mmCIF file of C-alpha atoms and ligand atoms in Angstrom:
data_model
loop_
_atom_site.group_PDB
_atom_site.id
_atom_site.type_symbol
_atom_site.label_atom_id
_atom_site.label_comp_id
_atom_site.label_asym_id
_atom_site.label_seq_id
_atom_site.Cartn_x
_atom_site.Cartn_y
_atom_site.Cartn_z
ATOM 1 C CA MET H 1 -139.375 12.338 -35.265
ATOM 2 C CA ARG H 2 -142.881 13.749 -33.909
ATOM 3 C CA ALA H 3 -143.765 17.524 -34.679
ATOM 4 C CA PHE H 4 -146.167 19.753 -32.924
ATOM 5 C CA TYR H 5 -148.125 23.011 -34.351
ATOM 6 C CA HIS H 6 -151.447 24.516 -33.851
ATOM 7 C CA PRO H 7 -152.969 26.584 -36.647
ATOM 8 C CA ASP H 8 -154.084 29.366 -34.253
ATOM 9 C CA GLN H 9 -150.413 30.234 -34.278
ATOM 10 C CA ALA H 10 -151.094 31.727 -37.868
ATOM 11 C CA VAL H 11 -153.837 34.041 -36.552
ATOM 12 C CA HIS H 12 -151.094 36.637 -35.029
ATOM 13 C CA SER H 13 -150.681 38.823 -38.300
ATOM 14 C CA PRO H 14 -148.847 41.755 -37.184
ATOM 15 C CA GLN H 15 -148.804 44.581 -39.680
ATOM 16 C CA GLN H 16 -145.739 46.457 -39.649
ATOM 17 C CA PHE H 17 -142.322 47.197 -37.754
ATOM 18 C CA MET H 18 -139.858 50.021 -37.572
ATOM 19 C CA ARG H 19 -136.846 49.741 -39.683
ATOM 20 C CA TYR H 20 -134.489 52.541 -40.459
ATOM 21 C CA GLY H 21 -137.025 55.044 -39.547
ATOM 22 C CA LYS H 22 -139.986 53.590 -42.049
ATOM 23 C CA PHE H 23 -142.591 51.406 -40.946
ATOM 24 C CA VAL H 24 -142.349 48.608 -42.990
ATOM 25 C CA PRO H 25 -144.103 45.065 -43.360
ATOM 26 C CA ILE H 26 -143.441 42.855 -40.693
ATOM 27 C CA LYS H 27 -141.230 39.722 -41.689
ATOM 28 C CA ASP H 28 -142.722 37.287 -39.170
ATOM 29 C CA SER H 29 -145.711 36.855 -41.639
ATOM 30 C CA PRO H 30 -147.926 33.670 -41.286
ATOM 31 C CA VAL H 31 -146.740 32.248 -44.331
ATOM 32 C CA ARG H 32 -143.535 31.352 -42.951
ATOM 33 C CA THR H 33 -145.623 28.390 -41.229
ATOM 34 C CA GLU H 34 -146.748 26.979 -44.415
ATOM 35 C CA ARG H 35 -143.305 26.713 -45.897
ATOM 36 C CA LEU H 36 -141.972 24.900 -42.749
ATOM 37 C CA LEU H 37 -144.957 22.767 -42.757
ATOM 38 C CA GLY H 38 -144.128 21.941 -46.356
ATOM 39 C CA ALA H 39 -140.815 20.884 -45.207
ATOM 40 C CA LEU H 40 -142.285 18.567 -42.756
ATOM 41 C CA ALA H 41 -144.468 17.140 -45.498
ATOM 42 C CA ARG H 42 -141.231 16.356 -47.384
ATOM 43 C CA HIS H 43 -140.057 14.242 -44.499
ATOM 44 C CA GLY H 44 -143.644 12.518 -44.320
ATOM 45 C CA ILE H 45 -144.139 14.282 -40.692
ATOM 46 C CA THR H 46 -147.573 15.432 -39.885
ATOM 47 C CA PRO H 47 -147.461 17.888 -36.954
ATOM 48 C CA GLU H 48 -149.459 17.001 -34.075
ATOM 49 C CA LEU H 49 -151.845 19.433 -32.200
ATOM 50 C CA PRO H 50 -150.343 20.779 -28.823
ATOM 51 C CA ALA H 51 -152.218 20.030 -25.685
ATOM 52 C CA GLU H 52 -153.934 23.192 -23.899
ATOM 53 C CA HIS H 53 -151.727 24.028 -20.991
ATOM 54 C CA GLY H 54 -152.830 27.578 -20.386
ATOM 55 C CA THR H 55 -150.255 30.171 -19.033
ATOM 56 C CA ALA H 56 -148.951 27.914 -16.274
ATOM 57 C CA PRO H 57 -145.645 26.899 -17.934
ATOM 58 C CA ALA H 58 -145.024 30.449 -19.127
ATOM 59 C CA LEU H 59 -145.186 31.531 -15.720
ATOM 60 C CA THR H 60 -142.402 29.159 -14.471
ATOM 61 C CA VAL H 61 -140.026 31.769 -16.574
ATOM 62 C CA HIS H 62 -142.037 34.863 -17.048
ATOM 63 C CA THR H 63 -143.244 37.137 -14.339
ATOM 64 C CA ALA H 64 -146.916 37.205 -13.644
ATOM 65 C CA ALA H 65 -147.256 40.872 -14.516
ATOM 66 C CA TYR H 66 -145.814 40.387 -17.681
ATOM 67 C CA VAL H 67 -148.042 37.488 -18.590
ATOM 68 C CA ARG H 68 -151.040 39.273 -17.515
ATOM 69 C CA PHE H 69 -150.119 42.284 -19.821
ATOM 70 C CA LEU H 70 -149.900 40.314 -22.565
ATOM 71 C CA GLU H 71 -152.991 38.446 -22.027
ATOM 72 C CA THR H 72 -155.042 41.560 -21.618
ATOM 73 C CA ALA H 73 -153.173 44.048 -23.868
ATOM 74 C CA TRP H 74 -155.636 43.950 -26.721
ATOM 75 C CA GLU H 75 -158.798 44.247 -24.505
ATOM 76 C CA ASN H 76 -156.946 47.371 -22.856
ATOM 77 C CA TRP H 77 -155.734 48.685 -26.238
ATOM 78 C CA ALA H 78 -159.400 48.662 -27.801
ATOM 79 C CA LYS H 79 -160.642 50.891 -24.657
ATOM 80 C CA LEU H 80 -158.287 53.833 -25.925
ATOM 81 C CA PRO H 81 -160.054 56.548 -27.672
ATOM 82 C CA ASP H 82 -159.113 56.606 -31.480
ATOM 83 C CA HIS H 83 -156.512 53.791 -31.120
ATOM 84 C CA GLY H 84 -154.463 52.445 -33.892
ATOM 85 C CA PRO H 85 -154.955 48.875 -35.322
ATOM 86 C CA GLU H 86 -152.149 47.308 -33.150
ATOM 87 C CA VAL H 87 -150.660 47.581 -29.510
ATOM 88 C CA TRP H 88 -147.540 49.820 -30.168
ATOM 89 C CA PRO H 89 -145.262 51.376 -27.338
ATOM 90 C CA GLN H 90 -144.853 55.088 -27.480
ATOM 91 C CA TYR H 91 -142.654 55.285 -24.296
ATOM 92 C CA PHE H 92 -139.450 53.406 -23.567
ATOM 93 C CA PRO H 93 -138.322 53.173 -19.834
ATOM 94 C CA TYR H 94 -134.612 53.450 -18.768
ATOM 95 C CA TRP H 95 -133.095 49.942 -18.305
ATOM 96 C CA SER H 96 -129.605 49.513 -16.893
ATOM 97 C CA GLY H 97 -128.507 46.830 -19.270
ATOM 98 C CA ARG H 98 -126.676 44.867 -16.487
ATOM 99 C CA VAL H 99 -126.779 41.493 -17.822
ATOM 100 C CA GLU H 100 -127.181 40.138 -14.192
ATOM 101 C CA GLU H 101 -130.426 41.335 -13.898
ATOM 102 C CA THR H 102 -133.039 38.401 -14.481
ATOM 103 C CA ALA H 103 -136.069 40.774 -14.207
ATOM 104 C CA ARG H 104 -137.117 44.078 -13.227
ATOM 105 C CA PRO H 105 -139.698 45.176 -10.763
ATOM 106 C CA ASP H 106 -143.464 45.024 -12.043
ATOM 107 C CA CYS H 107 -144.114 48.415 -14.156
ATOM 108 C CA PRO H 108 -144.723 51.261 -11.405
ATOM 109 C CA ALA H 109 -147.336 52.846 -13.711
ATOM 110 C CA THR H 110 -150.789 51.100 -13.480
ATOM 111 C CA GLY H 111 -151.802 53.292 -16.577
ATOM 112 C CA PHE H 112 -151.909 51.105 -19.572
ATOM 113 C CA ILE H 113 -149.855 53.208 -21.879
ATOM 114 C CA GLY H 114 -147.120 53.329 -19.340
ATOM 115 C CA GLN H 115 -147.366 49.428 -19.211
ATOM 116 C CA VAL H 116 -147.110 49.091 -22.920
ATOM 117 C CA GLY H 117 -143.634 50.837 -22.912
ATOM 118 C CA TRP H 118 -142.555 48.913 -19.897
ATOM 119 C CA TYR H 119 -143.347 45.358 -21.367
ATOM 120 C CA LEU H 120 -143.195 45.779 -25.104
ATOM 121 C CA GLY H 121 -139.522 46.669 -25.494
ATOM 122 C CA ASP H 122 -138.818 48.050 -29.207
ATOM 123 C CA LEU H 123 -141.005 48.511 -32.248
ATOM 124 C CA SER H 124 -141.091 45.165 -33.535
ATOM 125 C CA VAL H 125 -143.667 43.553 -31.225
ATOM 126 C CA PRO H 126 -147.002 45.110 -32.304
ATOM 127 C CA MET H 127 -150.064 42.992 -31.174
ATOM 128 C CA GLY H 128 -153.391 42.860 -32.795
ATOM 129 C CA PRO H 129 -156.788 41.241 -31.849
ATOM 130 C CA ASP H 130 -155.696 37.625 -32.360
ATOM 131 C CA SER H 131 -152.189 37.949 -31.265
ATOM 132 C CA TRP H 132 -152.473 36.642 -27.871
ATOM 133 C CA ARG H 133 -154.045 33.417 -29.083
ATOM 134 C CA SER H 134 -150.972 32.509 -31.267
ATOM 135 C CA ILE H 135 -148.780 33.607 -28.542
ATOM 136 C CA LEU H 136 -150.248 31.069 -26.036
ATOM 137 C CA ARG H 137 -150.559 28.457 -28.834
ATOM 138 C CA SER H 138 -146.920 28.818 -29.769
ATOM 139 C CA SER H 139 -145.698 28.128 -25.932
ATOM 140 C CA GLU H 140 -148.230 25.227 -25.816
ATOM 141 C CA THR H 141 -146.613 23.733 -28.829
ATOM 142 C CA ALA H 142 -143.003 24.066 -27.149
ATOM 143 C CA VAL H 143 -144.498 22.390 -24.144
ATOM 144 C CA THR H 144 -146.151 19.533 -25.453
ATOM 145 C CA ALA H 145 -142.917 18.635 -27.471
ATOM 146 C CA ALA H 146 -141.179 18.961 -24.328
ATOM 147 C CA ASP H 147 -143.543 16.521 -22.725
ATOM 148 C CA ALA H 148 -142.928 14.103 -25.470
ATOM 149 C CA ILE H 149 -139.219 14.046 -24.677
ATOM 150 C CA LEU H 150 -140.280 13.762 -21.002
ATOM 151 C CA ALA H 151 -142.247 10.701 -21.751
ATOM 152 C CA GLY H 152 -139.315 9.005 -23.600
ATOM 153 C CA ASP H 153 -138.989 10.296 -27.298
ATOM 154 C CA ARG H 154 -135.294 11.003 -28.111
ATOM 155 C CA SER H 155 -136.289 14.053 -30.236
ATOM 156 C CA ALA H 156 -139.280 16.220 -31.171
ATOM 157 C CA TYR H 157 -139.851 19.314 -33.343
ATOM 158 C CA ALA H 158 -141.810 22.505 -32.073
ATOM 159 C CA LEU H 159 -143.028 24.768 -34.899
ATOM 160 C CA CYS H 160 -143.365 27.994 -32.839
ATOM 161 C CA ARG H 161 -144.668 30.853 -34.029
ATOM 162 C CA PRO H 162 -144.433 33.702 -32.754
ATOM 163 C CA SER H 163 -140.827 32.870 -31.824
ATOM 164 C CA GLY H 164 -139.629 33.452 -28.321
ATOM 165 C CA HIS H 165 -135.533 33.726 -27.889
ATOM 166 C CA HIS H 166 -135.823 37.653 -27.571
ATOM 167 C CA ALA H 167 -138.618 37.518 -24.814
ATOM 168 C CA ARG H 168 -137.139 38.166 -21.288
ATOM 169 C CA ALA H 169 -138.716 37.276 -18.291
ATOM 170 C CA ASP H 170 -140.698 40.594 -18.417
ATOM 171 C CA ARG H 171 -140.412 42.336 -21.678
ATOM 172 C CA GLY H 172 -141.132 41.271 -25.491
ATOM 173 C CA THR H 173 -138.675 42.531 -28.070
ATOM 174 C CA GLY H 174 -137.902 41.079 -31.867
ATOM 175 C CA PHE H 175 -140.899 39.503 -32.966
ATOM 176 C CA CYS H 176 -140.912 37.438 -29.842
ATOM 177 C CA TYR H 177 -143.401 37.738 -26.783
ATOM 178 C CA LEU H 178 -143.118 34.249 -24.773
ATOM 179 C CA ASN H 179 -140.054 32.502 -24.623
ATOM 180 C CA ASN H 180 -141.051 29.168 -25.811
ATOM 181 C CA SER H 181 -137.119 27.687 -26.055
ATOM 182 C CA ALA H 182 -137.048 28.903 -22.102
ATOM 183 C CA ILE H 183 -140.242 27.383 -21.067
ATOM 184 C CA ALA H 184 -139.405 24.184 -22.740
ATOM 185 C CA ALA H 185 -136.150 23.941 -21.172
ATOM 186 C CA GLN H 186 -137.696 24.758 -17.735
ATOM 187 C CA ARG H 187 -140.288 21.955 -18.545
ATOM 188 C CA LEU H 188 -137.668 19.444 -19.206
ATOM 189 C CA ARG H 189 -135.762 20.274 -15.904
ATOM 190 C CA SER H 190 -138.638 18.271 -14.075
ATOM 191 C CA ARG H 191 -136.782 15.155 -15.073
ATOM 192 C CA PHE H 192 -133.444 16.063 -16.367
ATOM 193 C CA LYS H 193 -130.988 17.611 -14.037
ATOM 194 C CA LYS H 194 -128.910 19.677 -16.491
ATOM 195 C CA VAL H 195 -130.471 21.112 -19.645
ATOM 196 C CA ALA H 196 -128.104 22.902 -22.585
ATOM 197 C CA ILE H 197 -129.525 25.471 -25.165
ATOM 198 C CA ILE H 198 -127.811 25.826 -28.345
ATOM 199 C CA ASP H 199 -129.404 28.850 -30.111
ATOM 200 C CA VAL H 200 -128.438 29.214 -33.883
ATOM 201 C CA ASP H 201 -130.779 32.093 -34.675
ATOM 202 C CA ILE H 202 -128.697 34.709 -36.501
ATOM 203 C CA HIS H 203 -129.898 36.955 -33.337
ATOM 204 C CA HIS H 204 -128.432 36.747 -29.991
ATOM 205 C CA GLY H 205 -130.863 34.828 -27.612
ATOM 206 C CA ASP H 206 -130.987 37.563 -25.467
ATOM 207 C CA GLY H 207 -134.148 36.740 -23.625
ATOM 208 C CA THR H 208 -133.025 33.187 -22.983
ATOM 209 C CA GLN H 209 -129.695 34.152 -21.798
ATOM 210 C CA GLN H 210 -131.348 36.647 -19.211
ATOM 211 C CA ILE H 211 -134.012 34.149 -17.907
ATOM 212 C CA PHE H 212 -131.049 31.539 -16.920
ATOM 213 C CA TYR H 213 -128.213 33.827 -16.260
ATOM 214 C CA THR H 214 -127.647 33.474 -12.649
ATOM 215 C CA ARG H 215 -128.597 29.653 -12.782
ATOM 216 C CA PRO H 216 -126.173 26.705 -12.799
ATOM 217 C CA ASP H 217 -128.791 24.233 -14.077
ATOM 218 C CA VAL H 218 -129.112 25.529 -17.553
ATOM 219 C CA LEU H 219 -126.326 26.105 -19.960
ATOM 220 C CA THR H 220 -127.105 29.160 -22.416
ATOM 221 C CA ILE H 221 -125.292 29.104 -25.478
ATOM 222 C CA SER H 222 -125.853 31.402 -28.722
ATOM 223 C CA ILE H 223 -123.993 31.615 -31.885
ATOM 224 C CA HIS H 224 -125.042 34.824 -33.652
ATOM 225 C CA GLY H 225 -124.137 38.094 -35.430
ATOM 226 C CA ASP H 226 -121.650 40.153 -33.536
ATOM 227 C CA PRO H 227 -123.972 42.569 -31.297
ATOM 228 C CA ILE H 228 -121.399 45.262 -31.757
ATOM 229 C CA ASP H 229 -123.175 46.206 -34.780
ATOM 230 C CA PHE H 230 -126.279 43.869 -35.038
ATOM 231 C CA VAL H 231 -129.577 43.475 -33.345
ATOM 232 C CA PRO H 232 -130.304 42.869 -30.389
ATOM 233 C CA PHE H 233 -127.141 45.232 -30.088
ATOM 234 C CA TYR H 234 -126.606 45.434 -26.193
ATOM 235 C CA THR H 235 -125.997 41.803 -25.094
ATOM 236 C CA GLY H 236 -124.331 38.929 -26.744
ATOM 237 C CA PHE H 237 -120.676 39.771 -26.196
ATOM 238 C CA ALA H 238 -118.217 37.128 -25.626
ATOM 239 C CA ASN H 239 -117.360 38.386 -22.086
ATOM 240 C CA GLU H 240 -120.802 37.499 -20.656
ATOM 241 C CA THR H 241 -120.706 34.202 -18.994
ATOM 242 C CA GLY H 242 -123.285 34.031 -16.396
ATOM 243 C CA TYR H 243 -123.353 35.558 -12.839
ATOM 244 C CA GLY H 244 -123.266 34.342 -9.351
ATOM 245 C CA GLU H 245 -123.872 30.407 -9.050
ATOM 246 C CA GLY H 246 -124.729 30.732 -13.195
ATOM 247 C CA GLU H 247 -121.265 31.908 -13.570
ATOM 248 C CA GLY H 248 -119.573 29.756 -16.316
ATOM 249 C CA CYS H 249 -123.124 28.733 -17.755
ATOM 250 C CA ASN H 250 -123.601 31.170 -20.502
ATOM 251 C CA LEU H 251 -121.320 31.120 -23.671
ATOM 252 C CA ASN H 252 -121.682 33.641 -26.458
ATOM 253 C CA LEU H 253 -120.176 32.857 -29.909
ATOM 254 C CA PRO H 254 -120.499 35.984 -31.876
ATOM 255 C CA LEU H 255 -119.757 35.860 -35.634
ATOM 256 C CA ALA H 256 -118.612 38.584 -37.775
ATOM 257 C CA ALA H 257 -120.955 39.775 -40.600
ATOM 258 C CA GLY H 258 -120.602 37.494 -43.693
ATOM 259 C CA ALA H 259 -120.013 34.181 -41.812
ATOM 260 C CA GLY H 260 -120.686 31.144 -43.671
ATOM 261 C CA GLY H 261 -121.064 27.342 -43.035
ATOM 262 C CA ALA H 262 -117.479 26.813 -42.197
ATOM 263 C CA GLU H 263 -117.584 29.651 -39.408
ATOM 264 C CA MET H 264 -120.857 28.209 -38.203
ATOM 265 C CA ASN H 265 -119.635 24.717 -37.889
ATOM 266 C CA ALA H 266 -116.345 25.541 -36.080
ATOM 267 C CA ALA H 267 -118.459 27.714 -33.575
ATOM 268 C CA LEU H 268 -120.981 24.692 -33.312
ATOM 269 C CA ASP H 269 -118.053 22.530 -32.264
ATOM 270 C CA LYS H 270 -117.035 24.734 -29.669
ATOM 271 C CA ALA H 271 -120.534 24.781 -28.642
ATOM 272 C CA ILE H 272 -121.039 21.155 -28.364
ATOM 273 C CA ALA H 273 -117.754 20.696 -26.559
ATOM 274 C CA ALA H 274 -119.147 23.068 -23.897
ATOM 275 C CA VAL H 275 -122.328 21.027 -23.691
ATOM 276 C CA ARG H 276 -120.375 17.975 -22.959
ATOM 277 C CA ALA H 277 -118.048 19.859 -20.357
ATOM 278 C CA PHE H 278 -121.395 20.844 -18.817
ATOM 279 C CA GLY H 279 -122.784 17.379 -18.431
ATOM 280 C CA ALA H 280 -126.116 18.095 -19.802
ATOM 281 C CA ASP H 281 -128.658 15.578 -19.766
ATOM 282 C CA ALA H 282 -130.854 17.000 -22.421
ATOM 283 C CA LEU H 283 -130.681 19.555 -25.276
ATOM 284 C CA VAL H 284 -132.782 22.375 -26.683
ATOM 285 C CA VAL H 285 -131.856 23.541 -30.207
ATOM 286 C CA ALA H 286 -133.267 27.120 -30.674
ATOM 287 C CA LEU H 287 -133.343 26.956 -34.377
ATOM 288 C CA GLY H 288 -133.568 29.785 -36.368
ATOM 289 C CA PHE H 289 -132.822 30.014 -40.327
ATOM 290 C CA ASP H 290 -132.211 33.585 -40.638
ATOM 291 C CA ALA H 291 -128.533 33.016 -41.102
ATOM 292 C CA HIS H 292 -129.274 32.037 -44.481
ATOM 293 C CA ARG H 293 -127.821 34.368 -47.243
ATOM 294 C CA ASP H 294 -131.164 35.334 -48.658
ATOM 295 C CA ASP H 295 -132.616 36.210 -45.065
ATOM 296 C CA PRO H 296 -133.757 39.916 -45.499
ATOM 297 C CA ILE H 297 -132.638 40.988 -42.194
ATOM 298 C CA GLY H 298 -129.670 38.751 -41.791
ATOM 299 C CA ILE H 299 -125.928 39.294 -42.240
ATOM 300 C CA PHE H 300 -124.559 35.901 -42.486
ATOM 301 C CA LYS H 301 -124.107 33.652 -45.926
ATOM 302 C CA LEU H 302 -125.011 30.188 -44.914
ATOM 303 C CA ASP H 303 -126.813 28.108 -47.659
ATOM 304 C CA ALA H 304 -129.622 25.645 -47.041
ATOM 305 C CA LYS H 305 -127.333 22.860 -47.077
ATOM 306 C CA ASP H 306 -125.453 24.327 -44.165
ATOM 307 C CA PHE H 307 -128.315 23.597 -41.979
ATOM 308 C CA GLY H 308 -127.674 20.005 -42.924
ATOM 309 C CA SER H 309 -124.622 20.290 -41.147
ATOM 310 C CA VAL H 310 -126.099 21.957 -38.157
ATOM 311 C CA GLY H 311 -128.728 19.063 -37.916
ATOM 312 C CA SER H 312 -125.938 16.579 -38.034
ATOM 313 C CA LYS H 313 -123.917 18.148 -35.228
ATOM 314 C CA MET H 314 -126.844 18.473 -33.060
ATOM 315 C CA GLN H 315 -126.789 14.533 -32.868
ATOM 316 C CA SER H 316 -123.475 14.396 -31.753
ATOM 317 C CA PRO H 317 -124.036 15.034 -27.898
ATOM 318 C CA ASP H 318 -126.176 11.982 -27.971
ATOM 319 C CA LEU H 319 -128.605 13.585 -25.940
ATOM 320 C CA PRO H 320 -132.574 13.677 -25.889
ATOM 321 C CA THR H 321 -133.070 16.686 -28.023
ATOM 322 C CA LEU H 322 -135.869 19.230 -28.567
ATOM 323 C CA VAL H 323 -136.016 21.328 -31.526
ATOM 324 C CA VAL H 324 -137.690 24.748 -31.296
ATOM 325 C CA GLN H 325 -138.278 26.819 -34.436
ATOM 326 C CA GLU H 326 -137.186 30.489 -33.801
ATOM 327 C CA GLY H 327 -136.697 33.068 -36.553
ATOM 328 C CA GLY H 328 -135.670 32.885 -40.413
ATOM 329 C CA TYR H 329 -137.663 35.134 -42.800
ATOM 330 C CA GLY H 330 -136.415 34.237 -46.243
ATOM 331 C CA ILE H 331 -139.724 33.084 -47.433
ATOM 332 C CA ASP H 332 -138.313 31.231 -50.331
ATOM 333 C CA ALA H 333 -135.356 29.652 -48.497
ATOM 334 C CA ILE H 334 -136.628 28.402 -44.884
ATOM 335 C CA GLN H 335 -138.307 25.459 -46.373
ATOM 336 C CA ASP H 336 -135.114 24.200 -47.876
ATOM 337 C CA CYS H 337 -133.466 25.100 -44.485
ATOM 338 C CA LEU H 338 -135.580 22.978 -42.455
ATOM 339 C CA ASP H 339 -135.756 19.903 -45.097
ATOM 340 C CA SER H 340 -131.983 20.071 -44.977
ATOM 341 C CA PHE H 341 -131.921 20.279 -41.071
ATOM 342 C CA LEU H 342 -134.182 17.402 -40.635
ATOM 343 C CA THR H 343 -132.065 15.319 -43.236
ATOM 344 C CA GLY H 344 -128.851 16.140 -41.382
ATOM 345 C CA PHE H 345 -130.820 15.589 -37.920
ATOM 346 C CA SER H 346 -131.849 11.903 -38.796
ATOM 347 C CA LYS H 347 -128.892 10.891 -40.534
ATOM 348 C CA THR H 348 -126.461 10.342 -37.720
HETATM 349 ZN ZN1 LIG V 1 -133.475 36.017 -35.478
#
């Protein structure tokens, strides 16, 4: 299987995020990619550099105003007097929380501070001077891997960092800025009529859900910790099934805290049955490893070997499959998780 990664994805080095009322070191450290590259090496896979695509692919699922904001955020931040080391929001606009809203209007404020609050939705998406470079490269990695599938490869792996699945059409949250999985799925639509996304990151793929929520051509499925008491809290419930033409094209499979491999496997069986019923022509796997028992912000109890089973099951729909890296913050666990996933994925 070909894999894609650009070293520029490691230059985004956020310093802190807010947890339980304290600023703590951010979990999305660049060392994550080193561990994931180590797992690829175990399988004899040398990642290829992604092609440069610029922002055009991102603009197929994100609003122009939001992408422009990200692109110029540091430049504008640096003009502020006595500014801190990273772009941080200090105001949070009201949002109705209606799941059928696929985007809001552009930010009504032209002032930069107002825009930071509008476009960066929580306290875990700081942006430093090099962040945009990593964000753009991460999206290009997903796009280039999608292009490999479009050119006939049966599978491809995009080692994306920063992750993407919390990024909505017009807002970044949860360590995510551009939605790599959604951008890739949209890219695949140029050849494949129906694309399914299965997201196994422990956090609900709220951005991905929102982007495709009213569409009948992309099935979004997420297996995650029950948002009743877990990030991202406000969406990810089982009764969110799509809206309008997209009704029936979103499947949320929340699991209770403490879920392990057996629960994940049972949920995956439901997910794959849904992919078959939908008649998908291609599959995107949004692959997080934060369901591992040692993850510092997770609530599940999967072992590394359980991701072998995830990999194996992802082959069962027998579709062209693009694997996009999402979260996973147990630094000493994620290499084994990816190793195990690749073993399971290549066995069947
Ligand atoms: Zn996650």
